[in-house]
PDB file of C-alpha atoms and ligand atoms in Angstrom:
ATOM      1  CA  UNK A  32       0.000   0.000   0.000  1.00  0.00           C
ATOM      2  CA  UNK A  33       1.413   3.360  -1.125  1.00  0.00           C
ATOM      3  CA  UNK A  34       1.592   6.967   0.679  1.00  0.00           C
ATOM      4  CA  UNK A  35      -2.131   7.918   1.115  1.00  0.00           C
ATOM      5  CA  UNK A  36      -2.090  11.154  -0.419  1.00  0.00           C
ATOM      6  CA  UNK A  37      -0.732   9.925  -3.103  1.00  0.00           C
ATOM      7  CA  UNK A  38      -2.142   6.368  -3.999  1.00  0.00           C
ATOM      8  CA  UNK A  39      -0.919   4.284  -7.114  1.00  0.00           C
ATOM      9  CA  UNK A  40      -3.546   3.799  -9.691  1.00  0.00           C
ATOM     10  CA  UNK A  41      -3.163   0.848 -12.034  1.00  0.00           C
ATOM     11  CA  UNK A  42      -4.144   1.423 -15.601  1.00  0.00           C
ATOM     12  CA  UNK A  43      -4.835  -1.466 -17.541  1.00  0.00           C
ATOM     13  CA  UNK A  44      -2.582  -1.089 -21.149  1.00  0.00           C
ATOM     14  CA  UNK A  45      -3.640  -4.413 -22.628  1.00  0.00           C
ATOM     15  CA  UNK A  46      -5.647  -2.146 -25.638  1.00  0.00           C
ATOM     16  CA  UNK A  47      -7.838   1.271 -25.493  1.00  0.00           C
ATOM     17  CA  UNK A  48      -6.436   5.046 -24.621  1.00  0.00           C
ATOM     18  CA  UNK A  49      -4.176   4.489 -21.602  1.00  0.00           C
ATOM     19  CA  UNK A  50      -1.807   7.656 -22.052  1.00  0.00           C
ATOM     20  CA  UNK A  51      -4.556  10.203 -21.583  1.00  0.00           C
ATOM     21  CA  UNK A  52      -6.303   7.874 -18.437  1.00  0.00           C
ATOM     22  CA  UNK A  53      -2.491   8.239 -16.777  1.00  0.00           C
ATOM     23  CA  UNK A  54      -1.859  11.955 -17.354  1.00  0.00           C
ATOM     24  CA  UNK A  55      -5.036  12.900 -16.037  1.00  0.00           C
ATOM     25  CA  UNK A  56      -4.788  10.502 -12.975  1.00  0.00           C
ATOM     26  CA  UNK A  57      -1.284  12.541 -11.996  1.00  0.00           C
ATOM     27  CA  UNK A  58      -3.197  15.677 -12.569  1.00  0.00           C
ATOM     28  CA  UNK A  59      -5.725  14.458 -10.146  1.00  0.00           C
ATOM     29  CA  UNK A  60      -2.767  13.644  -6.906  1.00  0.00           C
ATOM     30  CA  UNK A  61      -2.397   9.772  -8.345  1.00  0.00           C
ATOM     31  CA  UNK A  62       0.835   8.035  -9.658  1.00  0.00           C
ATOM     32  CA  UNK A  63       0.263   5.579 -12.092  1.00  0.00           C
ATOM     33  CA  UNK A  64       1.382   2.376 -13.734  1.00  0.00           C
ATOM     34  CA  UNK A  65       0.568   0.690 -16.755  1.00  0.00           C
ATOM     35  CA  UNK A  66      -0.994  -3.071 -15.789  1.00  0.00           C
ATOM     36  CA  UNK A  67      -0.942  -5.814 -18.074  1.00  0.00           C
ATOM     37  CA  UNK A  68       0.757  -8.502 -16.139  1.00  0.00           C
ATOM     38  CA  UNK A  69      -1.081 -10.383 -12.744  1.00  0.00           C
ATOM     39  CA  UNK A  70       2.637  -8.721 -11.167  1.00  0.00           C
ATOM     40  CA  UNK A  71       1.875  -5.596 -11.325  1.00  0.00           C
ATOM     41  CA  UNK A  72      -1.381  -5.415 -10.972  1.00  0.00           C
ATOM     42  CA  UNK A  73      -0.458  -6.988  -7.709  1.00  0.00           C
ATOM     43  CA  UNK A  74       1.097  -3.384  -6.860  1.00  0.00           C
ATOM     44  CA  UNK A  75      -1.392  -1.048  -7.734  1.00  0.00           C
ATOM     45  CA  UNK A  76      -4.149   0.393  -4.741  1.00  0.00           C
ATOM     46  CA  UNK A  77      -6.966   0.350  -7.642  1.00  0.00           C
ATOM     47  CA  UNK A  78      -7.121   0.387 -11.265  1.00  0.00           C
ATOM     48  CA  UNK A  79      -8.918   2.037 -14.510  1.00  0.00           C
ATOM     49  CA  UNK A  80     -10.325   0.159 -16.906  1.00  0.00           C
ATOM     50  CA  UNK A  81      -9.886   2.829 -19.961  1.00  0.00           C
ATOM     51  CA  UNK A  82     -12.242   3.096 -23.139  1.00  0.00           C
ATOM     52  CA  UNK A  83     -11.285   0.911 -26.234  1.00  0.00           C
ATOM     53  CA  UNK A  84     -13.071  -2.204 -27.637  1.00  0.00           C
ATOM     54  CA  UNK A  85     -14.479  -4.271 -24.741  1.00  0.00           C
ATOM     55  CA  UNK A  86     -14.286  -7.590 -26.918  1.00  0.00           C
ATOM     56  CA  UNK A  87     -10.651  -7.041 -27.638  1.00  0.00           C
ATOM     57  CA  UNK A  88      -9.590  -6.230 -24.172  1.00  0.00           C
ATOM     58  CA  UNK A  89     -11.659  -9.003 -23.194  1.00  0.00           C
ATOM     59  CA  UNK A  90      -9.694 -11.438 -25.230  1.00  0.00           C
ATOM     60  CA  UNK A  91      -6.675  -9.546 -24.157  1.00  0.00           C
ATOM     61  CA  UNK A  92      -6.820  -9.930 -20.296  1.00  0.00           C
ATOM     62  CA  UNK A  93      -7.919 -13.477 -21.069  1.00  0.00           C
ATOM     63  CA  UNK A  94      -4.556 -13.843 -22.955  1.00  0.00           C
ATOM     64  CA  UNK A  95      -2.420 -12.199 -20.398  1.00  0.00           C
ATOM     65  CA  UNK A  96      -3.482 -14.277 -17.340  1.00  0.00           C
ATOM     66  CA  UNK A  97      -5.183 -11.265 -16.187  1.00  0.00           C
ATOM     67  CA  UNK A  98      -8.677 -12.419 -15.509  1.00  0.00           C
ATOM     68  CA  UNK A  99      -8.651 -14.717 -12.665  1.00  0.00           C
ATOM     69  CA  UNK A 100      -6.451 -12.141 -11.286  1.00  0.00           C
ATOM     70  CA  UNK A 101      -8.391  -9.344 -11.659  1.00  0.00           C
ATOM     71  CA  UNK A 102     -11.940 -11.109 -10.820  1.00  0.00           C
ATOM     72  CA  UNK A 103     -10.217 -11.838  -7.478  1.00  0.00           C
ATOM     73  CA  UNK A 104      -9.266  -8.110  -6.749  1.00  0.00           C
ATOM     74  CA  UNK A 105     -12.349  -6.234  -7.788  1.00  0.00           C
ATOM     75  CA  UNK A 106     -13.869  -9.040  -5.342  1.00  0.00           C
ATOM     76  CA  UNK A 107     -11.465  -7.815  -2.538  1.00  0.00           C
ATOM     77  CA  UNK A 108     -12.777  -4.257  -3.094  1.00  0.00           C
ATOM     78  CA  UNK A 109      -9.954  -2.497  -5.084  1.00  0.00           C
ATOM     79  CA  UNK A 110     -11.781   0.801  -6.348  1.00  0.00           C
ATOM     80  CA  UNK A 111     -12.359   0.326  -9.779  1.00  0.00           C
ATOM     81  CA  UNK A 112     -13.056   3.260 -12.251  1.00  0.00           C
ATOM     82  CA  UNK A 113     -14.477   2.173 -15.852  1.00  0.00           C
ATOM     83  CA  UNK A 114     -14.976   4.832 -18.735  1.00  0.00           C
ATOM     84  CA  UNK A 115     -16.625   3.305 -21.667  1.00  0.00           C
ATOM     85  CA  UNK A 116     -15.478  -0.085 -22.913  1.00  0.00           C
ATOM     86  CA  UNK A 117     -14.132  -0.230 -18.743  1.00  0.00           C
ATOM     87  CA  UNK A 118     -17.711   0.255 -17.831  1.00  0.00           C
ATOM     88  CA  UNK A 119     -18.876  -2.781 -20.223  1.00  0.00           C
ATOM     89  CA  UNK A 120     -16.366  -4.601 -18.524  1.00  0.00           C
ATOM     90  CA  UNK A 121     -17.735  -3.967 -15.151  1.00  0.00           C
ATOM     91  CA  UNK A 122     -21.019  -4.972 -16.003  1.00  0.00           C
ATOM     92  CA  UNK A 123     -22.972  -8.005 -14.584  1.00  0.00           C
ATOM     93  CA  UNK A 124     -24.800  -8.278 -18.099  1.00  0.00           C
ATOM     94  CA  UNK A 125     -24.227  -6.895 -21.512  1.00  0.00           C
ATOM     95  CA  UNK A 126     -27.086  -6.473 -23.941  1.00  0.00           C
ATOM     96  CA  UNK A 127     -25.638  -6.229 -27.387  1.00  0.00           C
ATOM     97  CA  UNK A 128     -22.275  -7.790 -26.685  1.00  0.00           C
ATOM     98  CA  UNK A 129     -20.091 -10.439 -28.784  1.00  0.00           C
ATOM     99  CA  UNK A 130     -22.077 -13.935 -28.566  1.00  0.00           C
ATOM    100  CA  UNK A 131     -18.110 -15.344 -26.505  1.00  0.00           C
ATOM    101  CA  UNK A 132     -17.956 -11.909 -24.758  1.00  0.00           C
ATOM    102  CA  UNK A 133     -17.241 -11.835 -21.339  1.00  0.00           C
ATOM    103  CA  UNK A 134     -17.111  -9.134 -18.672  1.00  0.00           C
ATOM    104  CA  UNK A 135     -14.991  -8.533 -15.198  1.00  0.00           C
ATOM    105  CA  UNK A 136     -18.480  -8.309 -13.759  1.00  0.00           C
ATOM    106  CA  UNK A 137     -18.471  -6.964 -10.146  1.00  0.00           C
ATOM    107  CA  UNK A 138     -21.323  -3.853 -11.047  1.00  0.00           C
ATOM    108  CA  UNK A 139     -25.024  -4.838 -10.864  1.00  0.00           C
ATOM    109  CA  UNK A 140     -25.940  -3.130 -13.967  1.00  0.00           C
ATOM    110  CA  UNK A 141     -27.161  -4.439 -17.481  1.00  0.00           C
ATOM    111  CA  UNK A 142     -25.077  -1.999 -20.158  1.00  0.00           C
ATOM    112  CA  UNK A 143     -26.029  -2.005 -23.979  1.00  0.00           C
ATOM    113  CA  UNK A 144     -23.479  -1.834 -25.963  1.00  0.00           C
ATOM    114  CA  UNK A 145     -23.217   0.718 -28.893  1.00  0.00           C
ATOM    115  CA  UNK A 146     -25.988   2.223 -26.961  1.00  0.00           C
ATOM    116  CA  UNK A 147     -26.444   5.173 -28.925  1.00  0.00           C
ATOM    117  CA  UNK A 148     -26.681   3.549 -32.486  1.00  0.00           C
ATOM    118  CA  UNK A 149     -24.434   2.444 -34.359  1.00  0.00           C
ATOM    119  CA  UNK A 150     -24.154   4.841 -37.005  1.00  0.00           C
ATOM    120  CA  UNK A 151     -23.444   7.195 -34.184  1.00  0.00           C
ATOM    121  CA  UNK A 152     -19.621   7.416 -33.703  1.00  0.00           C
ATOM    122  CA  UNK A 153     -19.873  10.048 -31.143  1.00  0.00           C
ATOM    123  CA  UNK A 154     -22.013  12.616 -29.197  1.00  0.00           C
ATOM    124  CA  UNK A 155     -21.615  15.184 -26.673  1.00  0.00           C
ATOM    125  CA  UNK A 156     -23.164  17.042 -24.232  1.00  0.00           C
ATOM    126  CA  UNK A 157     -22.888  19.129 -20.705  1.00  0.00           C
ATOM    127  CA  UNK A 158     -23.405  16.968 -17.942  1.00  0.00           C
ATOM    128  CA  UNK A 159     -23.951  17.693 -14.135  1.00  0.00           C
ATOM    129  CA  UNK A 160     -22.320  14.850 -12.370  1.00  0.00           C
ATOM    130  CA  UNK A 161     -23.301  14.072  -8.822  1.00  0.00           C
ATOM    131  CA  UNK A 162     -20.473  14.343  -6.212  1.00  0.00           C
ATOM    132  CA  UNK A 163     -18.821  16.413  -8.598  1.00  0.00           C
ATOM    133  CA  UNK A 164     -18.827  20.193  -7.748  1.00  0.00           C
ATOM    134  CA  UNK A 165     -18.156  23.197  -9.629  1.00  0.00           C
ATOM    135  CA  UNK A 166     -20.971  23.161 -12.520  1.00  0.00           C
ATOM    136  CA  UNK A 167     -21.529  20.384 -15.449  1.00  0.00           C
ATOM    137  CA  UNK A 168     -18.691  18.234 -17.052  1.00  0.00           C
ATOM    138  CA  UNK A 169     -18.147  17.917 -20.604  1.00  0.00           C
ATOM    139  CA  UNK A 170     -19.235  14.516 -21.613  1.00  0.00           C
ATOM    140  CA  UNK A 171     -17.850  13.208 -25.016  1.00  0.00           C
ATOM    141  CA  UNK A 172     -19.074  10.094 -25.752  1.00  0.00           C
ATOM    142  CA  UNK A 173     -17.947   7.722 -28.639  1.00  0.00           C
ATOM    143  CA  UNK A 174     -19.446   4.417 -29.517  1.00  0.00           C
ATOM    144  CA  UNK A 175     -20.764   4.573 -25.909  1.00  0.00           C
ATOM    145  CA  UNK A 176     -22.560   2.203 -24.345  1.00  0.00           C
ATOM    146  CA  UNK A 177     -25.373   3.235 -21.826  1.00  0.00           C
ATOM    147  CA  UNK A 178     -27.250   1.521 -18.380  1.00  0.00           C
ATOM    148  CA  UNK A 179     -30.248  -0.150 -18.903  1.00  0.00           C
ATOM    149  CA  UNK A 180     -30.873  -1.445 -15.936  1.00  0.00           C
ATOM    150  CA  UNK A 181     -29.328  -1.031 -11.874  1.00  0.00           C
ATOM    151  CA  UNK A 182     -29.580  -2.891  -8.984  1.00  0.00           C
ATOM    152  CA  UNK A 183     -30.817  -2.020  -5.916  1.00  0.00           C
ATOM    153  CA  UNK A 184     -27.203  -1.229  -4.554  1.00  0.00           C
ATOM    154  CA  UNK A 185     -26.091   1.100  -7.604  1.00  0.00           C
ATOM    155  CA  UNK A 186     -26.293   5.145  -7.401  1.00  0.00           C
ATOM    156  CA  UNK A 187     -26.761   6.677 -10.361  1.00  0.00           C
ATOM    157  CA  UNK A 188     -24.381   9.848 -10.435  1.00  0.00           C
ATOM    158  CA  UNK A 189     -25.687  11.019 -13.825  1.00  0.00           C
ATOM    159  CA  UNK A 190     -28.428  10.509 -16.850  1.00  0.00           C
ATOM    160  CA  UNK A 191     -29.111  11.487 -20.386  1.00  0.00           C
ATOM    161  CA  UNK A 192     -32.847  11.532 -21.404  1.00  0.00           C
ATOM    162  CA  UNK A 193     -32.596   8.880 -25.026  1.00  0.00           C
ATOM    163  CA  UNK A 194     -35.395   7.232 -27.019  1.00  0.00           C
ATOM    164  CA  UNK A 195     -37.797   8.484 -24.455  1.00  0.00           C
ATOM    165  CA  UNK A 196     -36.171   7.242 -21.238  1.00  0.00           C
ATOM    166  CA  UNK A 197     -34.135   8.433 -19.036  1.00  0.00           C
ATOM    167  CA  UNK A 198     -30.393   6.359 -19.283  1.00  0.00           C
ATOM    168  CA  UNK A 199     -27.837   6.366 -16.748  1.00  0.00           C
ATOM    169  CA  UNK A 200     -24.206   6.858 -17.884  1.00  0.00           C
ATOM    170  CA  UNK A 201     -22.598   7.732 -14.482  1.00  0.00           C
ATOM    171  CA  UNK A 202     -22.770   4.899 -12.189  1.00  0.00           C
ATOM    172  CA  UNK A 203     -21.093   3.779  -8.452  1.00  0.00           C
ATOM    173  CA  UNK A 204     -21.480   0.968  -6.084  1.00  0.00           C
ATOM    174  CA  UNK A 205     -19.148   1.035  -3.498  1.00  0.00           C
ATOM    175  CA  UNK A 206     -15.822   1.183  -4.748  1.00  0.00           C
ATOM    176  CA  UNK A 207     -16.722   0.731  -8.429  1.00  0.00           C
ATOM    177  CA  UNK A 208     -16.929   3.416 -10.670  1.00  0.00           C
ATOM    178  CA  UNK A 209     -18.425   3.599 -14.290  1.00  0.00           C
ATOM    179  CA  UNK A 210     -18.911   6.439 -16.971  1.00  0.00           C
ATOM    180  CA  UNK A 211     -19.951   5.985 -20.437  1.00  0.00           C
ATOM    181  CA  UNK A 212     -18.351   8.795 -21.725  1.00  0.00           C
ATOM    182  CA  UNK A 213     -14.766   9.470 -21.901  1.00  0.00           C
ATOM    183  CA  UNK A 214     -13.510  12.502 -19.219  1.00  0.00           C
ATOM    184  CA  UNK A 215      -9.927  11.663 -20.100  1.00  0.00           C
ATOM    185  CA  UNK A 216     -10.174  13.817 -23.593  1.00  0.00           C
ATOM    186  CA  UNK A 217     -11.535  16.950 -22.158  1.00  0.00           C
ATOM    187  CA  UNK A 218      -8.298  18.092 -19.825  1.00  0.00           C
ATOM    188  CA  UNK A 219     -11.219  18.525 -17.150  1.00  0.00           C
ATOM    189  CA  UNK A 220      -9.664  16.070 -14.248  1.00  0.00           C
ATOM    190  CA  UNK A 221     -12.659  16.272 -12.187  1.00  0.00           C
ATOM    191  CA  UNK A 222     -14.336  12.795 -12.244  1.00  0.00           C
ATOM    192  CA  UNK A 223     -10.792  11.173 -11.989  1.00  0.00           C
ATOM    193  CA  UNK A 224     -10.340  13.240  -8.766  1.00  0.00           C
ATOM    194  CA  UNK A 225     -13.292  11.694  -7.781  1.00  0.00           C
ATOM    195  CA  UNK A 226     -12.245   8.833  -7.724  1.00  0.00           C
ATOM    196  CA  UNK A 227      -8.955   9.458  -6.676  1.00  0.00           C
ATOM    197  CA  UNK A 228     -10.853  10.408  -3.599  1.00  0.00           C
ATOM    198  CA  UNK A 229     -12.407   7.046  -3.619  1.00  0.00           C
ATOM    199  CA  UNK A 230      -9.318   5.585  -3.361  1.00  0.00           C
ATOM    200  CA  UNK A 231      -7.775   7.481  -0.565  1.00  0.00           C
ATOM    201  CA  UNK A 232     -11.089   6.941   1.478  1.00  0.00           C
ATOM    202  CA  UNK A 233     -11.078   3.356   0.517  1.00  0.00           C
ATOM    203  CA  UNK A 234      -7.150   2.992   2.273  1.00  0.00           C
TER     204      UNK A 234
HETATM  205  N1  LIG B 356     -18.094   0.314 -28.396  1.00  0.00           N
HETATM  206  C1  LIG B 356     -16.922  -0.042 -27.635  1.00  0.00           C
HETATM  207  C2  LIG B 356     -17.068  -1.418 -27.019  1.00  0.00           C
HETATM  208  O1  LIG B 356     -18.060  -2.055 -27.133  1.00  0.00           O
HETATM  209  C3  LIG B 356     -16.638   0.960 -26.536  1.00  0.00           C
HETATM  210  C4  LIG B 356     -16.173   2.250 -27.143  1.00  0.00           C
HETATM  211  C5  LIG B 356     -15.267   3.067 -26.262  1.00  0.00           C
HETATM  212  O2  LIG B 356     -14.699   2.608 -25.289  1.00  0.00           O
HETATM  213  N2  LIG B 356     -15.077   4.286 -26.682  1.00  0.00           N
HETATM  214  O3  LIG B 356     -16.153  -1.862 -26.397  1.00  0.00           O
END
C-alpha cells in the first residue's frame, strides 16, 4: 500500500487510450502504472479500466493471465473506475455484446453496448455529475454504451434523457466506478479526482 495522499492507480494497457487515463490521474494527486501482467497489478491500490473495444480487451486480459487475477481483486474491493469499454467490462450483463464476450463483472448493472446507435460514432453534451462540484462536465461520448438497468445497490451519479427514457451513464457501487463517456479527452480532471478520492477513502 502506497503513501495515502498519493495512492498508485493501475491502468490497464492491454488495448484502449491508456496515455490520456495516466496523465489525467497525476493531474488528479495519483501516480500511475501501466498493468498488463497479474505482477503488477499486484502493486497497484486500484485500477482504470480505460475506453477501447471491450471484446478485444476481453480477449486480451484473457490472454495475459489477467482475468482470474483481476476477478479476485475487484472481489477484494480495489476501487475500480471504468470509462466506456471499462464500464462494459464492469457490467454483470451486456445487452448487445459479442455472442463469446465476457465481462470482469463486479457492477449490478445491465449496459447495452453501442448504446447510442451504431451509425453514431460520437455525441456530446454538458453533464452535471453528482459528487462532482463546480458546474456540469463535458461529456464526449464515442461508440458509448449506456445503463439499462441497476440494482438495488447502484447510485446513479448522472443521466441522459434517449429514445424516451431516461439512461444512466454515471454509475457507483461502493468502490466501483463507471462512466460511459470518456472525461480523459476533455483536460477537465474532475471525475478522476473523484475517484482518486475514492481511493484514498477506501485505504
Ligand atoms: N463500443 C466499444 C465497445 O463495445 C466501446 C467504445 C469506447 O470505449 N469508446 O467496447
Amino acid at each position: 500500500m502506497s503513501d495515502l495522499s498519493r495512492p498508485v492507480i493501475g491502468v490497464l494497457a492491454v488495448q484502449g487510450d491508456v496515455r490520456e487515463h495516466r496523465a489525467a490521474l497525476e493531474e488528479a494527486g495519483a501516480a500511475t502504472l501501466p498493468v498488463r501482467r497479474p505482477e503488477e497489478l499486484a502493486t497497484v491500490d486500484a485500477l482504470v479500466l480505460p475506453g477501447g473495444e471491450s471484446t478485444t480487451i476481453d480477449k486480451l486480459t484473457r490472454t495475459f493471465g489477467l482475468r482470474a487475477p483481476l476477478r479476485s481483486r475487484i472481489a477484494d474491493g480495489m476501487p475500480v473506475y471504468g470509462s466506456c469499454a471499462g464500464m462494459i467490462l464492469l457490467a454483470d450483463r451486456i445487452l448487445d455484446g459479442h455472442p463469446d464476450q465476457q465481462t470482469l463483472g463486479g457492477l449490478d448493472i445491465t449496459v447495452r453496448r453501442n448504446a447510442f446507435g451504431r451509425q453514431v460514432d460520437s455525441y456530446e453534451t454538458d453533464l452535471q455529475v453528482r459528487g462532482v462540484e463546480g458546474g456540469p462536465v463535458r461529456a464526449v461520448f464515442i461508440r458509448a454504451p449506456w445503463v439499462e438497468q441497476a440494482g438495488p445497490g447502484v447510485e446513479v451519479l448522472a443521466s441522459i434523457e434517449a429514445k424516451g427514457e431516461s439512461r444512466p451513464v454515471v454509475v457507483r457501487q461502493g468502490h466501483l466506478l463507471a462512466t460511459s463517456f470518456h472525461p480523459e479527452v476533455t483536460g477537465d480532471h474532475r471525475v478522476h479526482a473523484l475517484f482518486v478520492e475514492m481511493v484514498r477513502r477506501a485505504a
